[in-house]
Coordinates of N, CA and C in Angstrom, one line a residue:
Chain A
E1 N 17.9 11.7 -4.5 CA 16.6 11.2 -4.9 C 15.8 10.8 -3.7
A2 N 14.5 11.2 -3.6 CA 13.7 10.9 -2.5 C 13.4 9.4 -2.6
Q3 N 13.6 8.7 -1.5 CA 13.3 7.2 -1.5 C 13.2 6.6 -0.1
V4 N 12.6 5.5 -0.1 CA 12.5 4.6 1.1 C 13.3 3.4 0.8
T5 N 14.3 3.1 1.7 CA 15.2 2.0 1.4 C 15.0 0.9 2.4
Q6 N 14.8 -0.3 2.0 CA 14.6 -1.4 2.8 C 15.8 -2.4 2.6
N7 N 16.2 -3.1 3.6 CA 17.2 -4.2 3.5 C 16.9 -5.3 4.5
P8 N 17.2 -6.5 4.1 CA 17.6 -7.0 2.8 C 16.4 -7.1 1.8
R9 N 16.6 -7.3 0.5 CA 15.5 -7.6 -0.4 C 15.0 -9.0 -0.3
Y10 N 15.8 -9.9 0.0 CA 15.4 -11.3 0.2 C 16.0 -11.9 1.4
L11 N 15.3 -12.7 2.1 CA 15.8 -13.3 3.4 C 15.1 -14.6 3.6
I12 N 16.0 -15.6 3.8 CA 15.5 -16.9 4.2 C 16.1 -17.3 5.5
T13 N 15.2 -17.7 6.4 CA 15.6 -18.0 7.8 C 14.9 -19.2 8.3
V14 N 15.2 -19.6 9.5 CA 14.5 -20.7 10.1 C 13.7 -20.2 11.3
T15 N 12.8 -21.1 11.7 CA 11.9 -20.7 12.8 C 12.7 -20.4 14.0
G16 N 12.3 -19.3 14.7 CA 12.9 -19.0 16.0 C 14.1 -18.1 15.9
K17 N 14.7 -17.9 14.8 CA 15.9 -17.1 14.7 C 15.6 -15.7 14.5
K18 N 15.9 -14.9 15.5 CA 15.6 -13.4 15.4 C 16.1 -12.7 14.2
L19 N 15.3 -11.8 13.6 CA 15.8 -11.1 12.5 C 15.3 -9.7 12.5
T20 N 16.0 -8.8 11.8 CA 15.6 -7.4 11.7 C 15.6 -7.0 10.2
V21 N 14.5 -6.3 9.8 CA 14.5 -5.7 8.5 C 14.6 -4.2 8.6
T22 N 15.6 -3.6 8.0 CA 15.8 -2.2 8.2 C 15.0 -1.4 7.2
C23 N 14.6 -0.2 7.6 CA 13.9 0.8 6.7 C 14.4 2.2 7.0
S24 N 14.7 2.9 5.9 CA 15.2 4.3 6.1 C 14.6 5.1 5.0
Q25 N 14.2 6.4 5.4 CA 13.7 7.3 4.4 C 14.4 8.6 4.5
N26 N 14.6 9.3 3.3 CA 15.4 10.5 3.2 C 14.5 11.8 2.9
M27 N 13.2 11.7 3.2 CA 12.2 12.7 2.9 C 11.8 13.5 4.1
N28 N 12.4 13.2 5.3 CA 12.1 13.9 6.5 C 10.6 13.7 6.9
H29 N 10.1 12.5 6.6 CA 8.7 12.3 6.9 C 8.5 11.9 8.3
E30 N 7.4 12.4 8.9 CA 7.1 12.0 10.3 C 6.6 10.6 10.4
Y31 N 5.7 10.3 9.4 CA 5.0 9.0 9.5 C 5.7 7.9 8.7
M32 N 5.8 6.7 9.4 CA 6.4 5.6 8.8 C 5.5 4.3 9.2
S33 N 5.5 3.3 8.3 CA 4.7 2.2 8.6 C 5.2 0.9 7.9
W34 N 4.8 -0.2 8.4 CA 5.1 -1.5 7.8 C 3.9 -2.2 7.4
Y35 N 4.0 -2.8 6.2 CA 2.9 -3.6 5.6 C 3.4 -5.0 5.2
R36 N 2.5 -5.9 5.2 CA 2.8 -7.2 4.6 C 1.8 -7.5 3.5
Q37 N 2.3 -8.1 2.4 CA 1.4 -8.4 1.3 C 1.3 -9.9 1.1
D38 N 0.1 -10.4 1.2 CA -0.1 -11.9 1.0 C -1.2 -12.1 -0.1
P39 N -1.0 -13.2 -0.8 CA -2.0 -13.5 -1.9 C -3.4 -13.5 -1.4
G40 N -4.3 -12.8 -2.1 CA -5.7 -12.7 -1.7 C -6.0 -11.8 -0.5
L41 N -5.0 -11.3 0.1 CA -5.2 -10.4 1.3 C -4.8 -9.0 1.1
G42 N -4.1 -8.7 0.0 CA -3.7 -7.3 -0.2 C -2.6 -6.9 0.7
L43 N -2.6 -5.6 1.0 CA -1.6 -5.0 1.9 C -2.2 -4.8 3.3
R44 N -1.6 -5.3 4.3 CA -2.1 -5.2 5.6 C -1.1 -4.5 6.5
Q45 N -1.5 -3.6 7.3 CA -0.6 -2.8 8.1 C -0.2 -3.5 9.4
I46 N 1.1 -3.5 9.7 CA 1.6 -4.3 10.8 C 1.7 -3.3 12.0
Y47 N 2.6 -2.3 11.8 CA 2.8 -1.2 12.8 C 3.0 0.1 12.1
Y48 N 2.7 1.2 12.8 CA 3.0 2.5 12.3 C 3.6 3.4 13.3
S49 N 4.2 4.5 12.9 CA 4.8 5.5 13.8 C 4.5 6.9 13.3
M50 N 3.9 7.7 14.2 CA 3.5 9.0 13.8 C 4.7 10.0 14.0
N51 N 5.7 9.6 14.8 CA 6.9 10.4 14.9 C 7.9 9.6 15.8
V52 N 9.0 10.3 16.1 CA 10.0 9.6 16.9 C 9.5 9.2 18.2
E53 N 9.8 8.0 18.6 CA 9.4 7.4 19.9 C 7.9 7.2 20.0
V54 N 7.1 7.3 18.9 CA 5.7 7.1 18.9 C 5.3 6.0 18.0
T55 N 4.9 4.8 18.5 CA 4.6 3.7 17.6 C 3.2 3.2 18.0
D56 N 2.5 2.5 17.1 CA 1.2 2.0 17.4 C 1.0 0.8 16.5
K57 N 0.1 -0.1 17.0 CA -0.2 -1.4 16.3 C -1.1 -1.1 15.1
G58 N -0.9 -1.8 14.0 CA -1.8 -1.8 12.9 C -2.8 -3.0 13.0
D59 N -3.1 -3.5 11.9 CA -4.1 -4.6 11.8 C -3.6 -6.0 12.2
V60 N -2.3 -6.2 11.9 CA -1.7 -7.6 12.1 C -0.4 -7.5 12.9
P61 N -0.3 -7.0 14.1 CA 0.9 -6.7 14.8 C 1.5 -8.0 15.5
E62 N 0.8 -9.1 15.6 CA 1.3 -10.2 16.4 C 2.5 -10.8 15.8
G63 N 3.5 -10.9 16.7 CA 4.8 -11.5 16.3 C 5.8 -10.5 15.8
Y64 N 5.5 -9.3 15.8 CA 6.4 -8.2 15.3 C 6.7 -7.2 16.4
K65 N 7.8 -6.5 16.3 CA 8.1 -5.4 17.1 C 8.7 -4.3 16.2
V66 N 8.6 -3.1 16.6 CA 9.2 -2.0 15.9 C 9.8 -1.0 16.9
S67 N 10.7 -0.1 16.4 CA 11.2 1.0 17.2 C 11.4 2.2 16.3
R68 N 11.3 3.4 16.9 CA 11.5 4.6 16.1 C 12.4 5.6 17.0
K69 N 13.7 5.3 17.0 CA 14.6 6.1 17.8 C 15.1 7.3 17.0
E70 N 15.0 7.2 15.7 CA 15.4 8.3 14.8 C 14.3 8.5 13.8
K71 N 14.2 9.8 13.3 CA 13.1 10.1 12.4 C 13.2 9.3 11.1
R72 N 14.4 9.0 10.6 CA 14.6 8.4 9.3 C 14.5 6.9 9.3
N73 N 14.6 6.3 10.5 CA 14.7 4.8 10.5 C 13.5 4.2 11.3
F74 N 13.1 3.0 10.7 CA 12.0 2.4 11.4 C 12.1 0.8 11.1
P75 N 13.0 0.2 11.9 CA 13.2 -1.2 11.7 C 12.1 -2.1 12.2
L76 N 11.9 -3.2 11.5 CA 10.9 -4.2 11.8 C 11.6 -5.4 12.4
I77 N 11.2 -5.9 13.6 CA 11.9 -6.9 14.3 C 11.0 -8.1 14.5
L78 N 11.5 -9.3 14.1 CA 10.8 -10.5 14.3 C 11.6 -11.3 15.4
E79 N 11.2 -11.3 16.6 CA 11.9 -11.9 17.7 C 12.1 -13.4 17.5
S80 N 11.0 -14.1 17.1 CA 10.9 -15.5 17.0 C 10.1 -15.9 15.7
P81 N 10.7 -15.7 14.6 CA 9.9 -15.9 13.3 C 9.2 -17.3 13.2
S82 N 8.1 -17.3 12.6 CA 7.4 -18.6 12.4 C 7.0 -18.6 10.9
P83 N 6.7 -19.8 10.4 CA 6.4 -20.0 8.9 C 5.2 -19.1 8.5
N84 N 4.3 -18.8 9.3 CA 3.1 -17.9 8.9 C 3.5 -16.5 8.7
Q85 N 4.8 -16.2 9.0 CA 5.3 -14.8 8.8 C 6.1 -14.7 7.4
T86 N 6.1 -15.8 6.7 CA 6.6 -15.8 5.3 C 5.7 -14.9 4.5
S87 N 6.3 -13.9 4.0 CA 5.4 -12.9 3.3 C 6.4 -11.9 2.6
L88 N 5.7 -10.9 1.8 CA 6.4 -9.8 1.2 C 6.1 -8.6 2.1
Y89 N 7.2 -8.0 2.6 CA 7.1 -6.8 3.5 C 7.4 -5.5 2.8
F90 N 6.6 -4.5 3.1 CA 6.9 -3.2 2.6 C 7.0 -2.1 3.7
C91 N 7.9 -1.3 3.7 CA 8.0 -0.1 4.5 C 7.5 1.1 3.7
A92 N 6.9 2.0 4.4 CA 6.3 3.2 3.7 C 6.5 4.4 4.6
S93 N 6.5 5.6 4.0 CA 6.5 6.8 4.8 C 5.7 7.9 4.1
S94 N 5.3 8.9 4.9 CA 4.6 10.0 4.3 C 4.6 11.2 5.3
G95 N 4.2 12.3 4.9 CA 3.9 13.4 5.8 C 2.7 13.2 6.6
T96 N 2.3 14.1 7.5 CA 1.2 13.9 8.4 C 0.1 14.9 8.1
G97 N 0.1 15.6 7.0 CA -1.0 16.5 6.7 C -2.2 15.8 6.1
S98 N -3.2 16.5 5.6 CA -4.3 15.9 5.0 C -4.0 15.4 3.6
N99 N -4.6 14.3 3.3 CA -4.5 13.7 1.9 C -3.1 13.5 1.4
E100 N -2.3 13.0 2.3 CA -0.9 12.6 2.0 C -0.9 11.3 1.2
K101 N 0.1 11.1 0.5 CA 0.3 9.8 -0.1 C 1.5 9.1 0.4
L102 N 1.4 7.7 0.4 CA 2.5 6.9 1.0 C 3.6 6.7 -0.1
F103 N 4.8 6.7 0.3 CA 6.0 6.3 -0.5 C 6.5 5.0 0.1
F104 N 6.6 4.0 -0.8 CA 6.9 2.6 -0.4 C 8.4 2.3 -0.8
G105 N 9.0 1.4 0.0 CA 10.2 0.8 -0.3 C 10.0 -0.3 -1.4
S106 N 11.1 -0.9 -1.8 CA 11.0 -1.9 -2.8 C 10.6 -3.3 -2.3
G107 N 10.5 -3.5 -1.0 CA 10.0 -4.7 -0.5 C 11.1 -5.7 0.0
T108 N 10.7 -6.5 0.9 CA 11.6 -7.6 1.5 C 10.8 -8.9 1.4
Q109 N 11.3 -9.8 0.6 CA 10.6 -11.1 0.6 C 11.3 -12.0 1.6
L110 N 10.5 -12.4 2.6 CA 10.9 -13.2 3.7 C 10.3 -14.6 3.7
S111 N 11.2 -15.6 3.8 CA 10.8 -17.0 3.9 C 11.3 -17.5 5.2
V112 N 10.3 -18.1 6.0 CA 10.7 -18.7 7.3 C 10.4 -20.2 7.2
L113 N 11.5 -21.0 7.3 CA 11.4 -22.4 7.1 C 11.2 -23.1 8.4
Chain B
D1 N -13.1 -8.6 8.4 CA -14.1 -8.0 7.5 C -13.4 -7.0 6.6
Q2 N -13.5 -7.3 5.3 CA -12.8 -6.5 4.3 C -13.5 -5.2 4.0
Q3 N -13.0 -4.1 4.4 CA -13.7 -2.8 4.2 C -13.5 -2.3 2.8
V4 N -12.4 -2.7 2.2 CA -12.2 -2.3 0.8 C -12.0 -3.5 -0.1
K5 N -12.8 -3.7 -1.1 CA -12.8 -4.9 -1.8 C -12.6 -4.7 -3.3
Q6 N -11.7 -5.5 -3.9 CA -11.5 -5.5 -5.3 C -11.9 -6.9 -5.7
N7 N -13.1 -7.1 -6.3 CA -13.6 -8.4 -6.6 C -13.0 -9.1 -7.8
S8 N -12.3 -8.3 -8.6 CA -11.7 -9.0 -9.8 C -10.2 -9.1 -9.5
P9 N -9.7 -10.4 -9.3 CA -8.3 -10.6 -9.1 C -7.5 -10.2 -10.3
S10 N -8.1 -10.4 -11.5 CA -7.3 -10.1 -12.7 C -8.2 -9.6 -13.8
L11 N -7.5 -8.9 -14.8 CA -8.2 -8.3 -15.9 C -7.3 -8.3 -17.1
S12 N -7.8 -8.7 -18.2 CA -6.9 -8.7 -19.4 C -7.6 -7.8 -20.5
V13 N -6.8 -6.9 -21.1 CA -7.3 -5.9 -22.0 C -6.4 -5.8 -23.2
Q14 N -6.9 -5.5 -24.4 CA -6.1 -5.2 -25.5 C -5.5 -3.8 -25.5
E15 N -4.3 -3.7 -26.0 CA -3.7 -2.4 -26.1 C -4.6 -1.4 -26.9
G16 N -4.7 -0.2 -26.4 CA -5.5 0.8 -27.0 C -6.9 0.9 -26.5
R17 N -7.4 -0.2 -25.9 CA -8.7 -0.2 -25.3 C -8.8 0.4 -24.0
I18 N -10.0 0.5 -23.4 CA -10.1 1.0 -22.1 C -10.0 -0.1 -21.0
S19 N -9.3 0.2 -20.0 CA -9.2 -0.7 -18.8 C -10.1 -0.1 -17.7
I20 N -11.0 -0.9 -17.1 CA -11.8 -0.4 -16.0 C -11.5 -1.3 -14.8
L21 N -11.0 -0.7 -13.7 CA -10.7 -1.5 -12.5 C -11.7 -1.0 -11.4
N22 N -12.3 -1.9 -10.7 CA -13.4 -1.5 -9.8 C -13.0 -1.8 -8.3
C23 N -13.6 -1.0 -7.5 CA -13.3 -1.1 -6.0 C -14.6 -0.8 -5.3
D24 N -15.0 -1.6 -4.3 CA -16.1 -1.3 -3.4 C -15.7 -1.1 -2.0
Y25 N -16.4 -0.3 -1.3 CA -16.0 -0.1 0.1 C -17.3 -0.1 1.0
T26 N -17.1 -0.4 2.3 CA -18.2 -0.5 3.2 C -18.3 0.6 4.2
N27 N -17.2 1.3 4.5 CA -17.1 2.3 5.5 C -17.6 3.7 5.0
S28 N -18.7 4.2 5.4 CA -19.2 5.4 4.9 C -18.4 6.6 5.5
M29 N -17.4 6.4 6.4 CA -16.6 7.4 6.9 C -15.4 7.7 6.1
F30 N -15.1 6.8 5.1 CA -14.0 7.1 4.2 C -14.2 8.4 3.5
D31 N -13.1 9.2 3.4 CA -13.3 10.5 2.8 C -12.1 10.8 1.8
Y32 N -11.3 9.8 1.6 CA -10.2 10.0 0.6 C -9.8 8.6 0.1
F33 N -9.7 8.6 -1.3 CA -9.5 7.3 -2.0 C -8.3 7.5 -2.9
L34 N -7.5 6.4 -3.0 CA -6.3 6.4 -3.8 C -6.2 5.1 -4.6
W35 N -5.4 5.2 -5.7 CA -5.0 4.0 -6.4 C -3.5 4.0 -6.4
Y36 N -3.0 2.8 -6.2 CA -1.6 2.6 -6.3 C -1.3 1.5 -7.3
K37 N -0.2 1.6 -8.0 CA 0.2 0.7 -9.0 C 1.5 -0.1 -8.6
K38 N 1.6 -1.4 -8.8 CA 2.7 -2.1 -8.3 C 3.2 -3.0 -9.5
Y39 N 4.5 -2.8 -9.8 CA 5.2 -3.7 -10.7 C 5.9 -4.8 -9.9
P40 N 6.2 -5.9 -10.6 CA 6.9 -7.0 -9.9 C 8.3 -6.5 -9.4
A41 N 8.6 -6.9 -8.2 CA 9.9 -6.6 -7.6 C 10.1 -5.1 -7.2
E42 N 9.0 -4.4 -7.2 CA 9.0 -3.0 -6.8 C 7.9 -2.7 -5.8
G43 N 8.1 -1.6 -5.0 CA 7.0 -1.3 -4.1 C 5.9 -0.6 -4.8
P44 N 4.7 -0.5 -4.2 CA 3.6 0.2 -4.8 C 4.0 1.7 -5.0
T45 N 3.5 2.3 -6.0 CA 3.6 3.8 -6.3 C 2.3 4.4 -6.4
F46 N 2.2 5.6 -5.9 CA 0.9 6.4 -6.0 C 0.6 6.7 -7.5
L47 N -0.7 6.5 -7.8 CA -1.1 6.8 -9.2 C -2.1 8.0 -9.2
I48 N -3.2 7.9 -8.5 CA -4.2 9.0 -8.6 C -5.0 8.9 -7.3
S49 N -5.6 10.0 -6.9 CA -6.5 10.0 -5.7 C -7.7 10.9 -6.0
I50 N -8.7 10.7 -5.1 CA -9.9 11.5 -5.2 C -10.4 11.8 -3.8
S51 N -10.9 13.0 -3.5 CA -11.5 13.3 -2.3 C -13.0 13.0 -2.4
S52 N -13.6 12.8 -1.2 CA -15.0 12.4 -1.2 C -15.9 13.6 -1.7
I53 N -15.4 14.8 -1.7 CA -16.2 15.9 -2.2 C -16.3 16.0 -3.7
K54 N -15.5 15.2 -4.4 CA -15.6 15.1 -5.8 C -16.1 13.8 -6.3
D55 N -16.5 13.7 -7.6 CA -16.9 12.5 -8.1 C -16.1 12.0 -9.3
K56 N -15.1 12.8 -9.6 CA -14.2 12.5 -10.7 C -12.9 13.2 -10.6
N57 N -11.8 12.6 -10.9 CA -10.5 13.2 -11.0 C -9.7 12.6 -12.1
E58 N -9.1 13.4 -12.9 CA -8.5 13.0 -14.1 C -7.0 13.4 -14.1
D59 N -6.2 12.5 -14.6 CA -4.8 12.8 -14.7 C -4.2 12.1 -16.0
G60 N -4.2 12.8 -17.1 CA -3.7 12.2 -18.3 C -4.6 11.0 -18.7
R61 N -4.1 9.8 -18.9 CA -4.9 8.7 -19.3 C -5.7 8.0 -18.2
F62 N -5.5 8.5 -17.0 CA -6.1 7.9 -15.8 C -7.2 8.8 -15.2
T63 N -8.4 8.2 -15.0 CA -9.5 8.9 -14.4 C -10.1 8.0 -13.3
V64 N -10.3 8.6 -12.2 CA -10.9 7.9 -11.1 C -12.3 8.5 -10.9
F65 N -13.3 7.6 -10.8 CA -14.7 8.0 -10.6 C -15.1 7.5 -9.2
L66 N -15.9 8.3 -8.5 CA -16.3 8.0 -7.1 C -17.9 8.1 -7.1
N67 N -18.5 7.0 -6.7 CA -20.0 7.0 -6.6 C -20.2 6.7 -5.1
K68 N -20.5 7.8 -4.3 CA -20.6 7.6 -2.9 C -21.8 6.9 -2.5
S69 N -22.9 7.1 -3.2 CA -24.2 6.4 -2.8 C -24.0 4.9 -3.0
A70 N -23.2 4.5 -4.0 CA -23.0 3.0 -4.2 C -21.8 2.5 -3.5
K71 N -21.0 3.4 -2.8 CA -19.8 3.1 -2.2 C -18.9 2.3 -3.2
H72 N -18.7 3.0 -4.3 CA -17.9 2.3 -5.4 C -17.0 3.3 -6.0
L73 N -15.8 2.9 -6.3 CA -14.9 3.7 -7.2 C -14.3 2.9 -8.3
S74 N -14.0 3.6 -9.3 CA -13.4 2.9 -10.4 C -12.2 3.7 -11.0
L75 N -11.3 3.0 -11.6 CA -10.2 3.6 -12.3 C -10.3 3.2 -13.8
H76 N -10.3 4.3 -14.6 CA -10.3 4.1 -16.1 C -9.0 4.4 -16.6
I77 N -8.5 3.6 -17.5 CA -7.2 3.9 -18.2 C -7.5 3.8 -19.7
V78 N -7.3 5.0 -20.3 CA -7.6 5.1 -21.7 C -6.6 6.0 -22.4
P79 N -5.9 5.5 -23.5 CA -5.9 4.1 -23.9 C -5.0 3.3 -23.1
S80 N -5.2 2.0 -23.0 CA -4.3 1.1 -22.2 C -3.1 0.8 -23.0
Q81 N -2.0 0.7 -22.3 CA -0.7 0.5 -22.9 C 0.0 -0.7 -22.2
P82 N 0.8 -1.5 -22.9 CA 1.5 -2.6 -22.3 C 2.2 -2.3 -21.0
G83 N 2.7 -1.1 -20.9 CA 3.4 -0.7 -19.7 C 2.5 -0.4 -18.5
D84 N 1.2 -0.5 -18.8 CA 0.2 -0.4 -17.7 C 0.0 -1.7 -17.0
S85 N 0.6 -2.8 -17.5 CA 0.4 -4.1 -16.9 C 1.1 -4.1 -15.5
A86 N 0.3 -4.3 -14.5 CA 0.8 -4.2 -13.1 C -0.4 -4.7 -12.2
V87 N -0.1 -4.7 -10.9 CA -1.2 -4.9 -9.9 C -1.6 -3.5 -9.5
Y88 N -2.9 -3.3 -9.4 CA -3.5 -2.1 -9.0 C -4.2 -2.3 -7.7
F89 N -3.8 -1.5 -6.7 CA -4.5 -1.5 -5.4 C -5.3 -0.2 -5.2
C90 N -6.6 -0.4 -4.8 CA -7.3 0.8 -4.3 C -7.1 0.9 -2.8
A91 N -7.3 2.1 -2.3 CA -7.1 2.3 -0.9 C -8.0 3.4 -0.4
A92 N -8.4 3.4 0.8 CA -9.3 4.4 1.3 C -8.9 4.7 2.8
S93 N -9.3 6.0 3.1 CA -8.9 6.5 4.4 C -10.0 7.4 5.0
E94 N -10.0 7.6 6.3 CA -10.9 8.6 6.9 C -10.1 9.6 7.6
D95 N -10.8 10.6 8.2 CA -10.1 11.7 8.9 C -9.3 12.5 8.0
G96 N -9.8 12.9 6.9 CA -9.0 13.7 6.0 C -7.9 13.1 5.3
G97 N -8.0 11.8 5.1 CA -7.0 11.0 4.4 C -5.8 10.7 5.2
A98 N -6.0 10.4 6.5 CA -4.9 10.1 7.4 C -4.2 8.8 6.9
T99 N -2.9 8.9 6.7 CA -2.3 7.7 6.2 C -2.2 6.5 7.2
N100 N -2.3 6.8 8.5 CA -2.2 5.8 9.4 C -3.5 4.9 9.4
K101 N -4.5 5.5 8.7 CA -5.8 4.8 8.7 C -6.1 4.3 7.3
L102 N -5.1 4.2 6.5 CA -5.3 3.8 5.1 C -5.6 2.3 5.0
I103 N -6.6 1.9 4.3 CA -7.0 0.5 4.2 C -6.9 0.1 2.7
F104 N -6.2 -0.9 2.4 CA -6.0 -1.3 1.0 C -6.9 -2.5 0.6
G105 N -7.2 -2.5 -0.7 CA -7.9 -3.6 -1.2 C -7.0 -4.8 -1.5
T106 N -7.5 -5.8 -2.1 CA -6.7 -7.0 -2.4 C -5.9 -7.0 -3.7
G107 N -6.2 -6.0 -4.5 CA -5.4 -5.8 -5.7 C -6.1 -6.5 -6.9
T108 N -5.8 -5.9 -8.1 CA -6.3 -6.5 -9.4 C -5.1 -6.5 -10.3
L109 N -4.8 -7.6 -10.9 CA -3.7 -7.7 -11.8 C -4.2 -7.4 -13.2
L110 N -3.7 -6.3 -13.8 CA -4.0 -5.9 -15.1 C -3.0 -6.4 -16.1
A111 N -3.4 -7.0 -17.2 CA -2.5 -7.5 -18.2 C -3.0 -6.8 -19.5
V112 N -2.2 -5.9 -20.1 CA -2.5 -5.3 -21.4 C -1.8 -6.0 -22.5
Q113 N -2.5 -6.6 -23.4 CA -2.0 -7.4 -24.4 C -1.7 -6.5 -25.7
P114 N -0.4 -6.7 -26.2 CA -0.1 -5.9 -27.4 C -0.9 -6.2 -28.6

């Protein structure tokens, strides 16, 4: 089954404790990205990657890091989480042709205390 | 500055009636528009799209209309069913629908009452 898998689904942590949210896709997609969803703000792009070893900032990259060492994986790293990073996070992937559509993971609800 | 706006945070409709969800955009370079549907505890899933060279695209009960001069698109669901209750996001992109340039609206929560 074609899917984007994120882990964990839920995460509660404390300020400053480094964490990683994993994302993996099995569709051989070149493009992967991370979004956060906040009330009244919709989905905002954090980082994206057009292919292996190619990453770029989205609209809200501050406080986040990503890496793309393999085509299928695109982890999101919070080196020193803060309460304003409490949010619902989604990983997504797609091909890189015209008029592609994004496939999303099920989401990771993160709470930073 | 919000380039894609959904001004109605929520909408309630009776089963069997038409649901109309609206979306406005400001960037005239957008050339591809999509609607995504999101159920609680799930990720958004693609619903329907439209290219800027068209003004209408239909897929079963779902029709998207694009009015380029007004920079407005709408999603019509006819007839509405309780299973359509979800958050609907519109999204827009330029450069031939490049996904790295996809901008999402804030979402509209649709509730279809039995």
